[in-house]
Each structure stands twice: as structure tokens, then as C-alpha cells.
Amino acid sequence: MGCGVTKSNHFHKHSGKAVTTIRAAVLIQQWYRQYVARTEMRRRYTWHIFQSIEYSGEQAQIKLYNFLGYLMDNFTPSSNERNLISHIFRENEVCRDTEWERYFSFNDIEVPEIYSGPHLTFPLTVEQVVGLVEAFRNKKQLHSRYVLQLLLETWKLLRMLPNINRISTCQSKEITICGDLHGQLEDLLLVFYKSGMPSLEKPYVFNGDFVDRGKDSIEILIILFAFLIIYPSDVYLNRGNHEDHIVNLRYGFTKEVLTKYKMHGKRILKLLQKIFSWLPLATVIDQRVLILHGGISDTTDLSLIARVDRHNYVSAMRPPKKRYTRQTEATIDLDVDDEVWSTNKLFQRRASLTFPKPLGTRDCFQNRSLRDLSDRFKGTAAVDKLEIRRRKRSVFIADIITPEKDSQPVSSNLTANSDNVKEEWKQILDLLWSDPMTPDGCIPNEVRGGGCYWGPDVTEDFLSKHNLQLIIRSHECKQEGYEFCHNRKVLTLFSASNYYDVGSNRGAYVKMGPDLVPYVIQYQATSMTRELTVSQSVGRTERSALKVLREQLFAHKSDLIGAFKKFDLQNTGLVSLNDWASAVESVMHLNLPWRMLRCQLVTSRSSDGLIDYHVWINELAIKGANADHIEQSLLETLYRHRSTLETIFRIVDTDNSGFITMEDFRQTWKLLSVYLKMEFTDEVISDLAVTIDSNQDGNIDIDEFMEAFRLTDKKSRLERGRSMFMGTATDLSKLDEDPNV
């Protein structure tokens, strides 16, 4: 009996230890799950911040272009404002090939003896192209003579290619497909290291967006063009939405070229506009896999896309001009989407910047996508259209212009050609700008401002109609570098790793053999990310995202205070968390989880949980220019619309010198004031111009001006300490108990 009691005591003793161990294991497991969940939550909202601000910028770019188009169509031809911007709408002018070849001329450019970069001779050899890659890896620059010569050879080759490249695999071939590179040479070099350089045995498809945002866009273009020349049947380049000179003005490529090639940069940019327009629009592998940059819509028709004159679409953001031939064999360009030849515009064009033609409020172009905008100027009756065209023909075309095809009257040709070109333009716009969505259907892409969102049903119908099995597209940054959707029938591929910041995302490329099954390879090009823990990587990206967000908030501080006062009816300076979140979203329109972000953005609250919004605005920890002498509303406009203002400056700088005159500076601000529906007096603008023109030479240095008004985020609480998500288990349990989080 005694022995039995001993065994029982022994059992209970060990049983108690086991229970304690299990409880400890459960607690550790619970803590780990919370840690993983919090880390993933940090990644998601960080990603949301970056993507929301990126798409907001794209939308602003398109709205600005719509506005400039509005000015072109509705203001007096001789007005100063119209003359400032008219040159960007003349890029679709028709030039003879001989004229372009003269523009490509490089024979008058000498390579100095002290030049230590790579040398090229034509026809190119594989060894030269490999040496070119190594030279760029070592931060060397190709001389402008060789750049122009390479561009000429590329242009000649691209003109021979179809709109849709069709390639096939065989038992010995495996095709490598790359997504957006965005000027990140390090990613391209890593892909070459892992997969090998293009060759007869290693064909490549590069799916657009080679340029902008990164610092080595021109080097990437040179490498891709060189391999295209060497292996024209094994290297395929699709056009992306950033292969567009209008987009390049905002996102850095124009500035990069002018900085690296100060003497011949303008010519290089002009030629690249032409080359971009000749890039093929899509690639099909084995008649089953379609590769294009953006996506499709419910009206996408590959047979129509295969027939369009793609080179007419120098910018996909506006329909091209229609060419008519004079009897003297010169050419005249007529803007297809103008019904600008109305009676008002022929005889009563008295509009000015102050008194525009009443086509409706400016909201009609600011809140529309490019697809919607193209139909804005359609006439209201067929009789009116015929009369307009009759007058147009009698005033401008009679005895001077004859259509390229004489089988139909001019008026019917104009109608048919106008409709055809608009349809072609929308097809290309959808190809370059569209994104997939989860629900069925097809709707305008109001987030980006161009293209559409298309659903799984559109994908099914499109694949069935064209006997395809998979769409590979790019255009969207993905955290893992790729993403399947629409029942794995659409694959998004993005090859620029660390796109928003170091550690923000992986890059990826695809290898595809005869079985047409995509094999995805992921990577991160920066060695720093491989040395960071998951927590450190997420923390670094989080800090970067919040820095950008605080800058955005600070730039809208007047509007934010106005929004808070709508909730603070007693003028106490305090608002609840819910009201704070609602007010911030009503101003920013970023669709972010503001309640969750409160702990990172708001450092203090009152004892009853209310937020002092005046204190919060002051605690955003932003430092701007020393500009006490500049009017506050003007200063906020500088901060808030800095990218838009720089884009306008680049447009006004017609000779790409980096300088604009004082008068052009004033006219730029007038354009901006109309676009933003704000009033700035001539005195305020003149004071700003005089302040910036420190050497009083009558010119404004664009780079210096923009740098003077760049917001700088001071070392914040988040950077000094730990994020709220880096807490202990006790910290996390307190957060779970807080209903305001």
C-alpha cells in the first residue's frame, strides 16, 4: 500500500511539471503568433502607404496632362500660356525618315582621347556588349557619340518589328521573362548573373517600364538595345506606360539624361521619344501565353492591336494627330480628338487664361480618367459636324490639302479616321495602364487615372476568344515580386526589388519552357537586405513609409486644421480618435487605416483620449525651407504640389537647359493657379522669383528651386525608439485591450 502511495505522489509531481511546461509552450506560441501577425500587419500598412502615395502621384500626373490638353483645346492660339505648353503636343508630328536620320547624326561628335569609357564599333559584337555591361557595372558612362549611333541602329531595327512579337519554345530553349526594372541596374545585373546574359540559347522578354524612378535608366536602355541588335530573334522588348516622354518629365528619366549628357541630352531624349513609339506592344509565346505590360479590357482585340500604326502614339496619354498631305508633298497634322474646328474656334477664339471657353467646370477634366476624357469634345448632332467640317474644309483645306486616300470625301474620311484612331488609342491605353481586380466586370481605373480594372470574367472571355491559356503582365509592384490572380490565369511580374525602399519588396523573373509552366525566381538585389532580420527589414521600410506620410500630412496642414474644426464645433482644439481619422482621410484621400496608424503619427493624447490637433500638427517633425518671407499659402502649395510644379517647369523649359526665364516662371505659376483653382497675386509670385534668383541673372535654376523647397523629416520619435509593433508580449496584450487601436 505504501508503495502505491509513493507512485501516486511521484506521478502528481511530474504531472505538475508537465502542465507548467505546456502552459509555457502555449504562452510562447501565443506570443509568437502575435509577433508574426503584428509583423505582417506592419508590412501590409507600410505597403499600403507606399502604393497609395504612388498611385496618387500617377493620378496627379494624368490630371495635369488632361488640364494642359484642356488649355490647348480652349485657349487662344497666340496666348502666352498656350505657347508655353504647345510643344509637348507637337511630338506626334510626322517627319520623313531622312529628317530623322539627320537628327540621329553623330558624325560631327568627336570622342576625346581622355575618354576612358567603353568604345563601340558597328556592327556590334557580343564581346563589345559584354564589355558594355561590365563598364556600367563599374559606373562608367558611354560617350554620347556611341549612344546616338546605338539609338540609330535600334530605331532601324524596331521599325521592322510587328506590333505583337510571336515566338516559340523548343525542347532546348527556355525563355526568361522580366517585369518592370525602373532604372535599377543592380536588378538587371543580378538577373543576368542568375540566369545568364541573352544569347541564342537564352532568349529574353523584357516587359516594359525600363526607365524612371531609378538612377540608371539610360544604362538599362543601352544594354537592352545592344542585346536587341545582337540577337534580334532572341531578345524582345515590350513597351510600358513609362516609355512615354510625358511620364518621363515627372518621374526622373528626362532629368537623368540631361544630367548625364549635358551637351547632347536634348537630342538623345528626342530620339528616345521616337524609339519608344516603335517598341512592340505585346509578345505571344507558342500562341498560348500573352505578355503585355498593363493588361486588357472587355474591348481588347489583338487583331486590331496587330494592325495599328503604333509609332503614331508617341505619348499614349493623348490620341495622335492625323496626317494630311499637301499638294506640295509637305504634311499637316490635325488633332483628331479636337472637334476644335467648330464655328466658335474658327472665328471667335477670344478666350484667355482669365476667360476660358465655357466647356464646364475644371472638375470635368480633373476627375476623369484618360478613357473618359477622349469623348469630351464630341458634337451633339450629325448636321452640326458636317457643317463644321464643311467650313473647315473651305477655310483651311481647299486647294491645299488632299487626303492620303482619295476614295472618300474629306468629311467622311475625317469621321471614320477620327473614330478609328480613338478606338486604337483606347486599345493601347488599356494595354499599357490597366490592372486586374477581384470582382467580375470592367471599370475605369480611377486610382491611376488611365486604363481600366478588369475582372476574372473578362480574363476568361479574352483567353477563350484568342485561344490563350495565360496572361503575364507587370505594371504593379508586388511584395513577393509576383502574384497570381484570376484562377492563376493572370501573373503579375515585377523585377525591381527594393522598389519603395530597401527591404520593401522582392524582385522576380520567370523562366518558361515548352510546357509553358511559369517557374518564378525571386531575389533582392541589395546585399544590405540579406544581412537584416525580418524585424529589422520591416522596421526600416516602416520608418521610410511613415517619413513620406508625415511629409504629405505636413504639406496639407491648413486643410487638415480646417477639417478638424468641422468636428470641433466648440473650438476646443480637441477631437476624438474617430473624428481625427475621418478628418485626415477627408483631406488626404489615401484610403489608409488611420486609426491603426495613430500610434505612429500621434505622440500624445489627453487623459480622456482626445487628440490636440494643433499640437499634433506641430509634432509632425517636418523641417522645410527657410522661407519666413514667403506667403504661407504659396509655401504650402510649393510643398504639396512640388512634383506637379517641377513637371510644369520641365515642360516650360523647352530647350532642356535646366533654366527658365523670370517671365516663364511667372507664367508657370499662372498655369498652376488655374489648375489648382487658387489665386496668387503677381506681387507674391514676383517676390518668390526674386528670392530664388540669387545671382540676379534673370533666370531660375529649376533644380535649385525644387531643392530649396524639399521637405526634410527630422529624426522622429519612431526613429529614436522602437515602433509600437516592436513591443514585448505585455505591450501587445495592452494593445489588444485598448479599444482605440
Short mmCIF file of C-alpha atoms in Angstrom, two decimals, residues 7-309:
data_model
loop_
_atom_site.label_atom_id
_atom_site.label_comp_id
_atom_site.label_asym_id
_atom_site.label_seq_id
_atom_site.Cartn_x
_atom_site.Cartn_y
_atom_site.Cartn_z
CA LYS A 7 3.95 6.13 -7.01
CA SER A 8 0.90 8.36 -6.88
CA ASN A 9 2.82 11.23 -5.32
CA HIS A 10 5.55 10.77 -7.88
CA PHE A 11 3.01 10.89 -10.73
CA HIS A 12 1.38 14.08 -9.44
CA LYS A 13 4.77 15.69 -9.00
CA HIS A 14 5.79 15.05 -12.64
CA SER A 15 2.30 15.85 -13.88
CA GLY A 16 2.56 19.32 -12.35
CA LYS A 17 5.85 19.94 -14.18
CA ALA A 18 4.32 18.81 -17.46
CA VAL A 19 1.39 21.19 -17.06
CA THR A 20 3.76 24.05 -16.36
CA THR A 21 5.81 23.16 -19.44
CA ILE A 22 2.71 23.00 -21.63
CA ARG A 23 1.48 26.33 -20.31
CA ALA A 24 4.87 27.87 -21.05
CA ALA A 25 4.81 26.41 -24.56
CA VAL A 26 1.30 27.78 -25.14
CA LEU A 27 2.36 31.23 -23.94
CA ILE A 28 5.42 31.18 -26.20
CA GLN A 29 3.30 30.01 -29.11
CA GLN A 30 0.72 32.71 -28.41
CA TRP A 31 3.41 35.38 -28.23
CA TYR A 32 4.99 34.14 -31.46
CA ARG A 33 1.68 34.16 -33.29
CA GLN A 34 1.02 37.69 -32.11
CA TYR A 35 4.51 38.70 -33.20
CA VAL A 36 4.05 37.21 -36.67
CA ALA A 37 0.60 38.78 -37.01
CA ARG A 38 1.87 42.20 -35.94
CA THR A 39 4.84 41.96 -38.29
CA GLU A 40 2.56 41.07 -41.19
CA MET A 41 0.22 43.90 -40.25
CA ARG A 42 3.15 46.33 -40.28
CA ARG A 43 4.19 45.08 -43.71
CA ARG A 44 0.68 45.48 -45.09
CA TYR A 45 0.01 49.02 -43.91
CA THR A 46 3.55 50.07 -44.90
CA TRP A 47 2.89 48.69 -48.35
CA HIS A 48 -0.49 50.43 -48.44
CA ILE A 49 1.13 53.78 -47.62
CA PHE A 50 3.71 53.47 -50.39
CA GLN A 51 1.24 52.25 -53.01
CA SER A 52 -1.43 54.83 -52.16
CA ILE A 53 1.06 57.70 -52.50
CA GLU A 54 2.49 56.23 -55.73
CA TYR A 55 -0.92 55.93 -57.39
CA SER A 56 -1.89 59.37 -56.12
CA GLY A 57 1.16 60.74 -57.95
CA GLU A 58 0.23 58.93 -61.17
CA GLN A 59 -3.29 60.29 -60.94
CA ALA A 60 -1.92 63.82 -60.42
CA GLN A 61 0.29 63.41 -63.50
CA ILE A 62 -2.65 62.39 -65.67
CA LYS A 63 -4.87 65.16 -64.28
CA LEU A 64 -2.15 67.68 -65.09
CA TYR A 65 -1.84 66.37 -68.64
CA ASN A 66 -5.62 66.48 -69.05
CA PHE A 67 -5.54 70.08 -67.85
CA LEU A 68 -2.79 71.05 -70.28
CA GLY A 69 -4.74 69.40 -73.07
CA TYR A 70 -7.77 71.40 -71.97
CA LEU A 71 -5.75 74.59 -72.28
CA MET A 72 -4.52 73.61 -75.74
CA ASP A 73 -8.04 72.96 -76.94
CA ASN A 74 -9.71 76.00 -75.41
CA PHE A 75 -7.33 78.95 -75.32
CA THR A 76 -6.30 81.42 -77.94
CA PRO A 77 -3.54 80.01 -80.20
CA SER A 78 -1.41 83.12 -79.73
CA SER A 79 -1.73 83.27 -75.96
CA ASN A 80 1.46 83.09 -73.90
CA GLU A 81 0.09 80.30 -71.73
CA ARG A 82 -0.73 78.12 -74.73
CA ASN A 83 2.64 78.75 -76.34
CA LEU A 84 4.41 77.59 -73.18
CA ILE A 85 2.99 74.08 -73.40
CA SER A 86 2.17 73.61 -77.08
CA HIS A 87 5.47 71.89 -77.87
CA ILE A 88 4.63 68.77 -75.83
CA PHE A 89 1.55 68.26 -78.02
CA ARG A 90 3.58 68.53 -81.22
CA GLU A 91 5.56 65.37 -80.57
CA ASN A 92 3.26 63.39 -82.90
CA GLU A 93 4.32 65.46 -85.90
CA VAL A 94 5.10 63.43 -88.96
CA CYS A 95 8.70 63.62 -90.12
CA ARG A 96 10.27 61.90 -93.06
CA ASP A 97 12.74 59.16 -92.30
CA THR A 98 15.54 61.16 -93.88
CA GLU A 99 14.83 64.01 -91.47
CA TRP A 100 15.06 61.65 -88.53
CA GLU A 101 18.32 60.19 -89.79
CA ARG A 102 19.78 63.68 -89.93
CA TYR A 103 18.63 64.18 -86.36
CA PHE A 104 20.38 60.95 -85.38
CA SER A 105 23.60 62.20 -86.92
CA PHE A 106 26.62 61.52 -84.74
CA ASN A 107 29.46 62.08 -87.24
CA ASP A 108 30.15 65.60 -86.00
CA ILE A 109 30.72 64.40 -82.41
CA GLU A 110 34.31 63.57 -81.53
CA VAL A 111 35.40 61.19 -78.78
CA PRO A 112 38.27 62.81 -76.85
CA GLU A 113 41.46 60.88 -76.12
CA ILE A 114 40.93 61.22 -72.39
CA TYR A 115 37.64 59.30 -72.61
CA SER A 116 38.02 56.12 -70.53
CA GLY A 117 34.62 54.55 -71.04
CA PRO A 118 33.63 51.72 -73.40
CA HIS A 119 34.11 52.08 -77.15
CA LEU A 120 31.67 50.72 -79.75
CA THR A 121 32.12 49.86 -83.40
CA PHE A 122 29.30 48.82 -85.70
CA PRO A 123 28.19 46.21 -86.43
CA LEU A 124 28.29 45.34 -82.76
CA THR A 125 29.87 42.16 -81.43
CA VAL A 126 28.93 40.08 -78.43
CA GLU A 127 32.25 40.93 -76.79
CA GLN A 128 31.52 44.63 -77.06
CA VAL A 129 28.10 44.28 -75.45
CA VAL A 130 29.50 42.16 -72.61
CA GLY A 131 32.18 44.83 -72.12
CA LEU A 132 29.44 47.46 -72.07
CA VAL A 133 27.66 45.63 -69.25
CA GLU A 134 30.88 45.40 -67.25
CA ALA A 135 31.62 49.09 -67.83
CA PHE A 136 28.20 50.06 -66.45
CA ARG A 137 28.74 47.72 -63.51
CA ASN A 138 31.87 49.76 -62.78
CA LYS A 139 29.93 53.06 -63.00
CA LYS A 140 31.40 54.16 -66.33
CA GLN A 141 29.41 56.16 -68.88
CA LEU A 142 29.04 55.61 -72.61
CA HIS A 143 30.02 58.57 -74.77
CA SER A 144 27.15 60.45 -76.44
CA ARG A 145 28.50 59.64 -79.93
CA TYR A 146 28.10 55.93 -79.27
CA VAL A 147 24.71 56.47 -77.63
CA LEU A 148 23.38 58.24 -80.74
CA GLN A 149 24.87 55.61 -83.03
CA LEU A 150 23.29 52.83 -80.97
CA LEU A 151 19.92 54.60 -80.97
CA LEU A 152 20.02 54.93 -84.75
CA GLU A 153 20.62 51.20 -85.18
CA THR A 154 17.88 50.42 -82.66
CA TRP A 155 15.38 52.65 -84.47
CA LYS A 156 16.12 50.98 -87.80
CA LEU A 157 15.54 47.55 -86.27
CA LEU A 158 12.39 48.40 -84.31
CA ARG A 159 10.70 49.75 -87.43
CA MET A 160 10.89 46.26 -88.92
CA LEU A 161 9.18 44.55 -85.97
CA PRO A 162 5.43 43.79 -85.73
CA ASN A 163 3.16 45.19 -83.03
CA ILE A 164 2.90 41.74 -81.47
CA ASN A 165 6.02 39.58 -81.44
CA ARG A 166 5.34 35.86 -81.78
CA ILE A 167 7.98 33.46 -80.52
CA SER A 168 8.16 29.74 -79.85
CA THR A 169 9.96 27.43 -77.50
CA CYS A 170 11.61 24.15 -78.41
CA GLN A 171 12.97 21.28 -76.36
CA SER A 172 16.30 23.04 -75.86
CA LYS A 173 15.04 26.58 -75.21
CA GLU A 174 13.85 28.21 -72.01
CA ILE A 175 12.61 31.79 -72.21
CA THR A 176 13.34 34.28 -69.42
CA ILE A 177 10.70 36.96 -68.79
CA CYS A 178 11.43 40.13 -66.80
CA GLY A 179 8.98 42.71 -65.46
CA ASP A 180 9.48 46.38 -64.55
CA LEU A 181 13.11 47.42 -63.98
CA HIS A 182 12.57 51.17 -63.49
CA GLY A 183 16.16 52.24 -63.88
CA GLN A 184 17.52 49.79 -61.27
CA LEU A 185 20.62 48.45 -62.99
CA GLU A 186 21.54 46.31 -60.00
CA ASP A 187 18.43 44.20 -60.55
CA LEU A 188 19.18 43.64 -64.23
CA LEU A 189 22.75 42.64 -63.46
CA LEU A 190 21.54 40.19 -60.82
CA VAL A 191 19.10 38.61 -63.30
CA PHE A 192 21.96 38.22 -65.79
CA TYR A 193 24.13 36.68 -63.04
CA LYS A 194 21.46 34.15 -62.07
CA SER A 195 20.04 33.36 -65.48
CA GLY A 196 22.84 34.27 -67.89
CA MET A 197 23.04 37.06 -70.45
CA PRO A 198 20.79 36.96 -73.53
CA SER A 199 22.06 34.66 -76.27
CA LEU A 200 20.86 32.29 -78.97
CA GLU A 201 20.30 29.66 -76.27
CA LYS A 202 18.85 32.08 -73.68
CA PRO A 203 16.10 34.25 -75.16
CA TYR A 204 14.61 37.08 -73.06
CA VAL A 205 11.38 39.08 -72.96
CA PHE A 206 11.55 42.44 -71.15
CA ASN A 207 8.05 43.65 -70.34
CA GLY A 208 8.33 47.44 -70.32
CA ASP A 209 8.95 50.21 -67.77
CA PHE A 210 12.71 50.14 -68.25
CA VAL A 211 13.04 53.79 -67.18
CA ASP A 212 12.05 56.33 -64.49
CA ARG A 213 12.46 56.42 -60.72
CA GLY A 214 15.79 54.57 -60.69
CA LYS A 215 19.11 56.32 -61.35
CA ASP A 216 20.41 54.10 -64.19
CA SER A 217 17.59 54.18 -66.72
CA ILE A 218 19.72 55.20 -69.69
CA GLU A 219 22.24 52.45 -68.95
CA ILE A 220 19.46 49.84 -68.87
CA LEU A 221 18.14 51.07 -72.22
CA ILE A 222 21.60 50.94 -73.77
CA ILE A 223 22.15 47.37 -72.57
CA LEU A 224 18.74 46.16 -73.77
CA PHE A 225 19.07 47.91 -77.13
CA ALA A 226 22.57 46.48 -77.63
CA PHE A 227 21.39 42.92 -76.96
CA LEU A 228 18.40 43.50 -79.24
CA ILE A 229 20.74 44.48 -82.07
CA ILE A 230 22.97 41.46 -81.48
CA TYR A 231 20.12 38.96 -81.02
CA PRO A 232 17.06 40.37 -82.83
CA SER A 233 15.36 36.96 -82.83
CA ASP A 234 16.09 36.20 -79.17
CA VAL A 235 15.55 39.49 -77.33
CA TYR A 236 12.05 41.01 -77.20
CA LEU A 237 11.11 44.39 -75.72
CA ASN A 238 7.51 45.36 -74.90
CA ARG A 239 6.50 48.97 -74.37
CA GLY A 240 5.42 50.05 -70.87
CA ASN A 241 3.45 53.08 -69.73
CA HIS A 242 6.71 54.77 -68.67
CA GLU A 243 8.12 54.61 -72.19
CA ASP A 244 6.39 57.94 -72.71
CA HIS A 245 8.08 61.36 -72.75
CA ILE A 246 5.21 62.97 -70.83
CA VAL A 247 5.55 60.50 -67.96
CA ASN A 248 9.35 60.86 -68.05
CA LEU A 249 9.02 64.57 -67.24
CA ARG A 250 7.67 63.75 -63.79
CA TYR A 251 9.42 60.55 -62.82
CA GLY A 252 13.08 61.36 -63.41
CA PHE A 253 14.23 59.95 -66.75
CA THR A 254 14.27 63.32 -68.53
CA LYS A 255 16.33 64.83 -65.73
CA GLU A 256 18.69 61.84 -65.66
CA VAL A 257 19.53 62.08 -69.36
CA LEU A 258 20.04 65.85 -69.25
CA THR A 259 22.30 65.48 -66.22
CA LYS A 260 24.46 62.71 -67.71
CA TYR A 261 24.58 64.12 -71.24
CA LYS A 262 24.57 67.87 -70.83
CA MET A 263 25.67 68.67 -74.38
CA HIS A 264 23.63 66.17 -76.40
CA GLY A 265 20.94 65.20 -73.88
CA LYS A 266 18.17 67.04 -75.70
CA ARG A 267 18.88 65.17 -78.93
CA ILE A 268 19.04 61.83 -77.12
CA LEU A 269 15.66 62.48 -75.49
CA LYS A 270 14.10 63.44 -78.81
CA LEU A 271 15.32 60.25 -80.41
CA LEU A 272 14.14 58.13 -77.49
CA GLN A 273 10.64 59.56 -77.94
CA LYS A 274 10.71 58.18 -81.46
CA ILE A 275 12.17 54.85 -80.37
CA PHE A 276 9.63 54.41 -77.56
CA SER A 277 6.82 54.84 -80.09
CA TRP A 278 8.25 51.98 -82.18
CA LEU A 279 8.53 49.48 -79.30
CA PRO A 280 6.25 46.45 -79.83
CA LEU A 281 3.12 46.31 -77.69
CA ALA A 282 2.97 42.62 -76.76
CA THR A 283 4.61 39.22 -77.15
CA VAL A 284 2.97 35.81 -77.59
CA ILE A 285 4.77 32.56 -76.73
CA ASP A 286 3.72 29.43 -78.61
CA GLN A 287 0.37 31.02 -79.45
CA ARG A 288 -0.72 30.34 -75.85
CA VAL A 289 0.91 32.84 -73.46
CA LEU A 290 0.37 36.58 -73.88
CA ILE A 291 2.91 39.00 -72.38
CA LEU A 292 1.97 42.68 -72.17
CA HIS A 293 2.75 45.49 -69.77
CA GLY A 294 -0.52 46.59 -68.19
CA GLY A 295 -3.48 44.45 -69.06
CA ILE A 296 -6.69 44.13 -71.03
CA SER A 297 -10.26 45.40 -71.02
CA ASP A 298 -13.58 43.99 -72.20
CA THR A 299 -12.92 45.58 -75.61
CA THR A 300 -9.31 44.46 -76.14
CA ASP A 301 -8.86 42.95 -79.60
CA LEU A 302 -5.46 41.53 -80.53
CA SER A 303 -6.30 41.56 -84.24
CA LEU A 304 -6.91 45.32 -84.06
CA ILE A 305 -3.78 45.88 -81.97
CA ALA A 306 -1.76 43.98 -84.56
CA ARG A 307 -2.86 46.45 -87.27
CA VAL A 308 -2.40 49.84 -85.56
CA ASP A 309 0.37 52.23 -86.55
#
